[in-house]
mmCIF file of C-alpha atoms in Angstrom:
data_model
loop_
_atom_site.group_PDB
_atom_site.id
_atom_site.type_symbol
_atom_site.label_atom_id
_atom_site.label_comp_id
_atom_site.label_asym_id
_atom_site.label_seq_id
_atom_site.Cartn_x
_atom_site.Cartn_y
_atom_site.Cartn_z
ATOM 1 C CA UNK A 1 159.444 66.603 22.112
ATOM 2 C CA UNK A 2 159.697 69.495 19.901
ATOM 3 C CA UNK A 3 161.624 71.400 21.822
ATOM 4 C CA UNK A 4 164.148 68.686 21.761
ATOM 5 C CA UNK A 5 163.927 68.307 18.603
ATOM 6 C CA UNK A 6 164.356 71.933 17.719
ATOM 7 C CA UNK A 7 167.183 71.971 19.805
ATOM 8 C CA UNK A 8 169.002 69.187 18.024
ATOM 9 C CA UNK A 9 168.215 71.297 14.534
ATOM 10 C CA UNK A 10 169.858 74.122 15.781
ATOM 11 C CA UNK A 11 172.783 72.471 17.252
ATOM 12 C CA UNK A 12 173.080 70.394 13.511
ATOM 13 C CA UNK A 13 172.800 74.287 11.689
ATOM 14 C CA UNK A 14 175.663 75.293 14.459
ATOM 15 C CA UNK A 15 178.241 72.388 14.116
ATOM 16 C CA UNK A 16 177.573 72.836 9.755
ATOM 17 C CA UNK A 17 178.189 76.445 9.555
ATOM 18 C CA UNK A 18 181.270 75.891 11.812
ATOM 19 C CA UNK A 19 182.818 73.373 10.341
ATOM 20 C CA UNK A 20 181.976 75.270 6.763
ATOM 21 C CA UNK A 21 183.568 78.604 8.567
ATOM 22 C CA UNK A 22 186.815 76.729 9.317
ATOM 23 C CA UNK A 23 187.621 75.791 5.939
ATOM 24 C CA UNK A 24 189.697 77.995 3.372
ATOM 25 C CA UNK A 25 188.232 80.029 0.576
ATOM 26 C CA UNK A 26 190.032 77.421 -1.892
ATOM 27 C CA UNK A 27 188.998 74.223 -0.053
ATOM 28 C CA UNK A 28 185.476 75.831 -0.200
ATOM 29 C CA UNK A 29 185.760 76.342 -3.838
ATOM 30 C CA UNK A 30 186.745 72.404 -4.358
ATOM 31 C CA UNK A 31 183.675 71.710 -2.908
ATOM 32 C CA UNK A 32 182.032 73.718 -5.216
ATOM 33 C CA UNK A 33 180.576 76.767 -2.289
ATOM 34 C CA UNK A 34 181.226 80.528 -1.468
ATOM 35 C CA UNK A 35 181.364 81.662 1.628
ATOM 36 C CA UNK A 36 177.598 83.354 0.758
ATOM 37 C CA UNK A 37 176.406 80.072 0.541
ATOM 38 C CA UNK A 38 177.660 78.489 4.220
ATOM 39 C CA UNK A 39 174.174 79.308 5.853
ATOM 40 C CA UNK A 40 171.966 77.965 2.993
ATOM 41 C CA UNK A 41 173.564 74.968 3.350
ATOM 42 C CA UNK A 42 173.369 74.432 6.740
ATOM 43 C CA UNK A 43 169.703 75.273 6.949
ATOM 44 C CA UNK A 44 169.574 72.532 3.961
ATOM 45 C CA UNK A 45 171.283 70.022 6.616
ATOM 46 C CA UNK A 46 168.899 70.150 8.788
#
């Protein structure tokens, strides 16, 4: 179970700091983050 659940952290941290990586410097901005930030806030998804 924790290994699947572990798993399914990791894919969450993925898909965030993707999605995050795809947007533009200004439509990061209008959501208030740097690009600095991205990983924080994925690991804060999770």
């Amino acid at each position: 179970m924790n290994l699947i659940r572990n798993f399914r952290n990791w894919r969450a941290y993925r898909d965030t700091v993707n999605e995050l990586g795809r947007l533009s410097n200004r439509e990061l901005a209008d959501l208030g983050i740097n690009r600095g930030e991205i990983a924080a806030i994925a690991r804060r998804s999770v």
